[in-house]
């Protein structure tokens, strides 16, 4: 089975989770590939990779090696629908999936008819994402759409780490609303001058965020373990920006998994689905509401938990079911490893 990533700037592997600088999509691909490795032969084709490597996440190959790939049991293409269409021409009998992690732009409307005609199923990462995609594509010529959540590590749980009531955390790329978060934080500090906002930036995209308020501390690019330790210490994940719509928002789920509340703008992207607890959602346009929620949490932080549907074990089962169903429809292709 091949996982095709035509979007990555460089090759990536599981050890990169421990060094930082890895985007959420790449981290998700690695975790899913590693979890599926006991059931399927996995080969990953990555844009930007220059060498071949055998990993717990499968055989890692440069993207151009895909030109010589033969008899793939299935192909899973990350985000690029036109690449999936090209692969259908080369592999007419192979099950092909488009694993979508983004909301497509307006210039991609013709993807619906093309994907349906090619028999390509789209995998969305939340129900919100799937509904938005179906609405974008229109009522006619919609390809099959399935939902499989991004995975949350099974071992993420609260511990005894003390929380700092003055520490807020932003843990995303700066293009995901950091300029607005700076403004929201500056407004908070007028009433709560001891607050600190720690910013964990994965560093894969430079972005103009405007003036930096007093009280902001830049943590740089953190390993996954270091980021989780920051989450455990923070009063909350501070993310009430109103412009960048998440298709899933893995850091939101991870924060709740370790007992850290998140403050998000209600009604934006998948926020209400991933953060089902309404007390963690506010009107990001209302500084008084943001202030009131932070003040209340400083007095008594809410008890939050992970959604079991996001756990890696459950997500892996969803992928296994999907791929075994595809194998049953294509019995000439052996997908499951012999044991």
Short mmCIF file of C-alpha atoms in Angstrom, two decimals:
data_model
loop_
_atom_site.label_atom_id
_atom_site.label_comp_id
_atom_site.label_asym_id
_atom_site.label_seq_id
_atom_site.Cartn_x
_atom_site.Cartn_y
_atom_site.Cartn_z
CA UNK A 1 0.00 0.00 0.00
CA UNK A 2 1.37 3.41 -0.92
CA UNK A 3 0.92 6.72 0.90
CA UNK A 4 1.74 9.56 -1.48
CA UNK A 5 2.66 12.98 -0.07
CA UNK A 6 3.26 15.45 -2.91
CA UNK A 7 3.08 18.44 -0.52
CA UNK A 8 5.97 17.95 1.90
CA UNK A 9 8.98 20.26 1.69
CA UNK A 10 11.35 17.53 2.88
CA UNK A 11 11.31 13.87 3.80
CA UNK A 12 10.08 13.04 7.29
CA UNK A 13 10.13 10.08 9.64
CA UNK A 14 9.03 9.11 13.16
CA UNK A 15 12.16 10.50 14.89
CA UNK A 16 11.12 13.95 13.65
CA UNK A 17 8.26 13.84 16.17
CA UNK A 18 10.95 14.07 18.82
CA UNK A 19 12.85 16.98 17.34
CA UNK A 20 10.07 19.41 16.38
CA UNK A 21 9.31 21.33 13.22
CA UNK A 22 6.83 18.78 11.91
CA UNK A 23 3.38 19.84 10.72
CA UNK A 24 0.22 18.18 11.98
CA UNK A 25 -0.50 16.47 8.67
CA UNK A 26 2.94 14.85 8.52
CA UNK A 27 2.69 13.76 12.17
CA UNK A 28 -0.72 12.22 11.50
CA UNK A 29 0.53 10.36 8.42
CA UNK A 30 3.45 8.90 10.37
CA UNK A 31 1.31 7.76 13.31
CA UNK A 32 -1.29 6.14 11.09
CA UNK A 33 1.34 4.45 8.89
CA UNK A 34 3.18 3.07 11.91
CA UNK A 35 -0.06 1.78 13.44
CA UNK A 36 -1.07 0.08 10.19
CA UNK A 37 2.35 -1.49 9.71
CA UNK A 38 1.42 -4.70 11.51
CA UNK A 39 -1.43 -5.30 9.07
CA UNK A 40 -0.25 -3.87 5.75
CA UNK A 41 2.93 -3.41 3.77
CA UNK A 42 3.37 0.38 3.76
CA UNK A 43 5.48 2.44 1.36
CA UNK A 44 5.51 6.21 1.74
CA UNK A 45 6.41 8.40 -1.24
CA UNK A 46 7.42 11.85 0.00
CA UNK A 47 8.08 15.06 -1.91
CA UNK A 48 11.45 16.47 -0.82
CA UNK A 49 12.92 13.13 0.23
CA UNK A 50 16.28 12.37 -1.41
CA UNK A 51 17.06 8.92 0.03
CA UNK A 52 15.42 5.56 0.65
CA UNK A 53 14.93 4.42 4.20
CA UNK A 54 13.22 1.60 6.09
CA UNK A 55 11.24 2.91 9.05
CA UNK A 56 8.66 1.70 11.55
CA UNK A 57 6.32 3.87 9.48
CA UNK A 58 7.08 1.82 6.36
CA UNK A 59 9.46 2.04 3.44
CA UNK A 60 10.22 5.72 2.86
CA UNK A 61 10.90 6.65 -0.76
CA UNK A 62 11.39 9.82 -2.83
CA UNK A 63 8.23 10.88 -4.63
CA UNK A 64 9.74 10.13 -8.04
CA UNK A 65 10.03 6.44 -7.10
CA UNK A 66 6.27 6.31 -7.52
CA UNK A 67 6.81 6.31 -11.29
CA UNK A 68 8.21 2.79 -11.04
CA UNK A 69 5.78 1.48 -8.43
CA UNK A 70 3.95 -1.66 -9.52
CA UNK A 71 1.02 -3.62 -8.10
CA UNK A 72 0.22 -1.30 -5.22
CA UNK A 73 -2.65 -2.74 -3.20
CA UNK A 74 -4.01 0.77 -2.61
CA UNK A 75 -2.83 4.36 -2.95
CA UNK A 76 -3.59 7.13 -0.46
CA UNK A 77 -2.81 10.63 -1.75
CA UNK A 78 -2.37 13.54 0.66
CA UNK A 79 -4.36 16.68 -0.29
CA UNK A 80 -3.56 16.92 -4.03
CA UNK A 81 -6.59 15.73 -6.00
CA UNK A 82 -4.90 16.23 -9.36
CA UNK A 83 -2.15 13.82 -8.32
CA UNK A 84 -4.81 11.26 -7.42
CA UNK A 85 -6.37 11.67 -10.89
CA UNK A 86 -2.99 11.15 -12.58
CA UNK A 87 -2.40 8.02 -10.55
CA UNK A 88 -5.79 6.65 -11.60
CA UNK A 89 -4.64 6.78 -15.22
CA UNK A 90 -1.51 4.79 -14.34
CA UNK A 91 -3.26 2.38 -11.97
CA UNK A 92 -6.77 1.82 -13.37
CA UNK A 93 -7.60 -1.13 -11.09
CA UNK A 94 -6.07 0.09 -7.82
CA UNK A 95 -8.19 1.49 -4.99
CA UNK A 96 -7.23 5.16 -4.64
CA UNK A 97 -8.12 7.49 -1.76
CA UNK A 98 -7.65 11.25 -1.43
CA UNK A 99 -6.80 11.95 2.22
CA UNK A 100 -7.83 15.58 2.57
CA UNK A 101 -6.59 17.71 5.48
CA UNK A 102 -7.57 21.13 4.10
CA UNK A 103 -10.61 22.99 2.84
CA UNK A 104 -10.25 23.24 -0.96
CA UNK A 105 -10.11 26.69 -2.55
CA UNK A 106 -12.67 28.00 -5.04
CA UNK A 107 -10.51 27.07 -8.03
CA UNK A 108 -10.93 23.37 -7.15
CA UNK A 109 -14.66 23.02 -7.78
CA UNK A 110 -14.10 20.75 -10.78
CA UNK A 111 -12.50 18.18 -8.49
CA UNK A 112 -15.95 16.69 -7.71
CA UNK A 113 -16.74 15.36 -11.18
CA UNK A 114 -13.14 14.30 -11.78
CA UNK A 115 -12.87 12.31 -8.55
CA UNK A 116 -16.27 10.68 -9.00
CA UNK A 117 -15.48 9.68 -12.58
CA UNK A 118 -12.15 8.22 -11.43
CA UNK A 119 -13.75 6.23 -8.61
CA UNK A 120 -11.67 7.95 -5.92
CA UNK A 121 -12.97 8.12 -2.35
CA UNK A 122 -12.21 11.26 -0.30
CA UNK A 123 -11.19 10.84 3.35
CA UNK A 124 -12.05 13.88 5.50
CA UNK A 125 -10.72 14.34 9.04
CA UNK A 126 -13.96 15.42 10.75
CA UNK A 127 -17.71 15.42 10.16
CA UNK A 128 -17.51 19.22 9.91
CA UNK A 129 -14.86 18.90 7.23
CA UNK A 130 -16.98 16.38 5.29
CA UNK A 131 -20.10 18.57 5.42
CA UNK A 132 -18.15 21.61 4.26
CA UNK A 133 -16.60 19.64 1.41
CA UNK A 134 -19.95 18.25 0.26
CA UNK A 135 -21.45 21.73 0.32
CA UNK A 136 -18.51 23.13 -1.61
CA UNK A 137 -18.69 20.43 -4.28
CA UNK A 138 -22.43 20.76 -4.82
CA UNK A 139 -25.25 18.25 -5.14
CA UNK A 140 -24.15 16.66 -8.42
CA UNK A 141 -21.13 14.50 -9.16
CA UNK A 142 -20.02 14.22 -5.54
CA UNK A 143 -17.44 11.44 -4.98
CA UNK A 144 -17.76 9.08 -2.01
CA UNK A 145 -16.73 10.86 1.20
CA UNK A 146 -15.63 9.09 4.39
CA UNK A 147 -14.61 10.51 7.76
CA UNK A 148 -11.59 9.22 9.69
CA UNK A 149 -10.37 11.45 12.51
CA UNK A 150 -6.79 12.52 13.01
CA UNK A 151 -5.30 10.26 15.72
CA UNK A 152 -4.71 11.16 19.32
CA UNK A 153 -2.01 9.09 21.06
CA UNK A 154 -3.54 6.43 23.29
CA UNK A 155 -1.20 7.27 26.19
CA UNK A 156 -2.09 10.96 26.53
CA UNK A 157 -3.79 11.42 29.92
CA UNK A 158 -3.75 14.02 32.73
CA UNK A 159 -0.99 13.81 35.32
CA UNK A 160 0.00 15.66 38.48
CA UNK A 161 1.83 18.54 36.76
CA UNK A 162 0.83 21.79 38.52
CA UNK A 163 -0.80 24.41 36.32
CA UNK A 164 0.37 28.01 36.19
CA UNK A 165 -2.75 30.24 36.34
CA UNK A 166 -0.80 33.03 34.61
CA UNK A 167 0.37 30.92 31.63
CA UNK A 168 -1.53 30.72 28.34
CA UNK A 169 -0.27 28.67 25.39
CA UNK A 170 -0.58 29.13 21.62
CA UNK A 171 0.65 26.01 19.81
CA UNK A 172 0.15 26.37 16.07
CA UNK A 173 1.74 27.86 12.99
CA UNK A 174 1.49 31.69 13.08
CA UNK A 175 -0.69 31.80 9.96
CA UNK A 176 -3.45 30.23 12.05
CA UNK A 177 -4.59 33.51 13.54
CA UNK A 178 -1.64 34.44 15.73
CA UNK A 179 -1.90 38.16 14.85
CA UNK A 180 -5.45 38.21 16.20
CA UNK A 181 -4.46 36.12 19.23
CA UNK A 182 -1.83 38.76 20.03
CA UNK A 183 -4.56 41.42 20.02
CA UNK A 184 -6.83 39.29 22.21
CA UNK A 185 -3.99 38.62 24.63
CA UNK A 186 -3.04 42.31 24.82
CA UNK A 187 -6.64 43.13 25.74
CA UNK A 188 -6.56 40.48 28.48
CA UNK A 189 -3.38 41.88 29.98
CA UNK A 190 -5.03 45.22 30.60
CA UNK A 191 -7.05 43.49 33.32
CA UNK A 192 -4.66 40.64 34.11
CA UNK A 193 -1.16 42.14 33.78
CA UNK A 194 0.64 39.05 35.11
CA UNK A 195 -0.46 36.85 32.23
CA UNK A 196 2.12 35.29 29.92
CA UNK A 197 1.45 33.90 26.45
CA UNK A 198 3.86 31.16 25.41
CA UNK A 199 4.02 30.63 21.64
CA UNK A 200 5.13 27.25 20.30
CA UNK A 201 5.68 27.73 16.56
CA UNK A 202 6.58 24.61 14.53
CA UNK A 203 8.60 26.91 12.27
CA UNK A 204 7.57 25.56 8.87
CA UNK A 205 6.03 28.86 7.71
CA UNK A 206 7.12 32.47 8.18
CA UNK A 207 4.21 34.85 8.74
CA UNK A 208 3.77 38.52 9.60
CA UNK A 209 1.94 38.67 12.91
CA UNK A 210 2.28 42.40 13.55
CA UNK A 211 3.53 43.88 16.82
CA UNK A 212 4.27 41.47 19.65
CA UNK A 213 2.57 42.42 22.95
CA UNK A 214 4.33 42.50 26.28
CA UNK A 215 4.12 39.19 28.07
CA UNK A 216 4.72 37.00 25.01
CA UNK A 217 7.41 34.33 25.23
CA UNK A 218 8.51 32.45 22.10
CA UNK A 219 9.29 28.78 22.68
CA UNK A 220 10.37 28.04 19.11
CA UNK A 221 9.92 24.63 17.53
CA UNK A 222 9.27 21.97 20.18
CA UNK A 223 9.37 18.20 20.06
CA UNK A 224 6.00 16.56 20.59
CA UNK A 225 6.95 15.54 24.12
CA UNK A 226 8.09 19.06 25.01
CA UNK A 227 4.86 20.52 23.60
CA UNK A 228 2.77 18.15 25.72
CA UNK A 229 4.75 19.23 28.81
CA UNK A 230 3.93 22.85 28.01
CA UNK A 231 0.25 21.95 27.66
CA UNK A 232 0.26 20.29 31.07
CA UNK A 233 1.63 23.47 32.71
CA UNK A 234 -0.64 25.99 30.99
CA UNK A 235 -3.93 27.31 32.29
CA UNK A 236 -5.31 26.77 28.81
CA UNK A 237 -4.56 26.51 25.13
CA UNK A 238 -5.39 30.05 24.03
CA UNK A 239 -6.86 29.94 20.53
CA UNK A 240 -9.92 32.24 20.29
CA UNK A 241 -8.94 33.54 16.81
CA UNK A 242 -11.88 33.96 14.44
CA UNK A 243 -10.42 33.56 10.93
CA UNK A 244 -8.54 30.29 10.44
CA UNK A 245 -10.93 27.32 10.21
CA UNK A 246 -9.44 24.00 11.33
CA UNK A 247 -10.50 20.80 9.58
CA UNK A 248 -9.68 18.97 12.82
CA UNK A 249 -7.25 20.78 15.12
CA UNK A 250 -5.12 18.04 16.69
CA UNK A 251 -3.56 20.30 19.34
CA UNK A 252 -7.05 21.06 20.64
CA UNK A 253 -7.75 17.36 21.14
CA UNK A 254 -4.29 16.78 22.64
CA UNK A 255 -4.74 19.57 25.17
CA UNK A 256 -8.07 18.17 26.35
CA UNK A 257 -6.51 14.70 26.52
CA UNK A 258 -3.99 15.89 29.13
CA UNK A 259 -6.68 17.79 31.03
CA UNK A 260 -5.93 21.26 29.66
CA UNK A 261 -8.93 23.34 28.57
CA UNK A 262 -8.82 25.17 25.25
CA UNK A 263 -10.41 28.52 24.47
CA UNK A 264 -11.70 28.59 20.88
CA UNK A 265 -14.07 30.70 18.83
CA UNK A 266 -17.46 29.04 18.62
CA UNK A 267 -18.76 28.18 15.16
CA UNK A 268 -15.42 28.30 13.36
CA UNK A 269 -14.29 25.25 11.39
CA UNK A 270 -14.40 22.02 13.39
CA UNK A 271 -14.04 23.75 16.78
CA UNK A 272 -17.48 22.73 18.07
CA UNK A 273 -16.95 19.11 17.00
CA UNK A 274 -13.45 18.69 18.39
CA UNK A 275 -14.15 20.80 21.51
CA UNK A 276 -17.62 19.50 22.36
CA UNK A 277 -17.64 21.13 25.80
CA UNK A 278 -19.47 24.45 25.27
CA UNK A 279 -17.72 26.08 28.24
CA UNK A 280 -14.49 26.01 26.21
CA UNK A 281 -16.02 27.99 23.33
CA UNK A 282 -16.48 31.75 23.27
CA UNK A 283 -17.27 34.58 20.89
CA UNK A 284 -13.75 35.55 19.87
CA UNK A 285 -15.02 39.00 18.88
CA UNK A 286 -16.08 39.73 22.48
CA UNK A 287 -13.12 40.68 24.72
CA UNK A 288 -15.35 40.71 27.81
CA UNK A 289 -16.39 37.10 27.21
CA UNK A 290 -12.77 36.01 26.76
CA UNK A 291 -11.78 37.85 29.94
CA UNK A 292 -14.66 36.34 31.90
CA UNK A 293 -13.75 32.81 30.87
CA UNK A 294 -10.07 33.23 31.76
CA UNK A 295 -10.95 34.76 35.12
CA UNK A 296 -13.30 31.88 35.89
CA UNK A 297 -10.69 29.29 34.92
CA UNK A 298 -8.06 30.97 37.09
CA UNK A 299 -10.42 30.42 40.03
CA UNK A 300 -11.45 26.88 39.09
CA UNK A 301 -10.15 25.20 35.90
CA UNK A 302 -12.74 22.97 34.20
CA UNK A 303 -12.37 19.20 34.13
CA UNK A 304 -11.85 18.17 30.49
CA UNK A 305 -11.21 14.82 28.82
CA UNK A 306 -10.39 13.33 25.43
CA UNK A 307 -13.02 12.12 23.01
CA UNK A 308 -12.45 8.32 22.73
CA UNK A 309 -13.27 8.49 19.01
CA UNK A 310 -10.02 10.39 18.44
CA UNK A 311 -7.76 7.78 20.05
CA UNK A 312 -5.17 6.13 17.80
CA UNK A 313 -6.53 2.65 18.48
CA UNK A 314 -10.01 3.64 17.30
CA UNK A 315 -8.68 5.55 14.30
CA UNK A 316 -6.47 2.63 13.29
CA UNK A 317 -9.52 0.37 13.37
CA UNK A 318 -11.36 2.75 11.06
CA UNK A 319 -8.48 2.65 8.57
CA UNK A 320 -8.24 -1.14 8.74
CA UNK A 321 -11.96 -1.46 8.05
CA UNK A 322 -11.71 0.90 5.07
CA UNK A 323 -8.69 -0.81 3.54
CA UNK A 324 -9.92 -4.36 4.11
CA UNK A 325 -13.20 -3.40 2.45
CA UNK A 326 -11.19 -2.09 -0.51
CA UNK A 327 -9.23 -5.36 -0.62
CA UNK A 328 -12.47 -7.35 -0.63
CA UNK A 329 -13.61 -5.41 -3.69
CA UNK A 330 -10.25 -6.10 -5.38
CA UNK A 331 -9.46 -9.72 -4.42
CA UNK A 332 -6.58 -9.92 -6.88
CA UNK A 333 -4.63 -7.52 -4.68
CA UNK A 334 -3.19 -8.88 -1.45
CA UNK A 335 -3.08 -6.14 1.18
CA UNK A 336 -2.69 -7.95 4.47
CA UNK A 337 0.69 -9.21 5.55
CA UNK A 338 1.10 -12.95 5.89
CA UNK A 339 1.62 -14.04 9.45
#
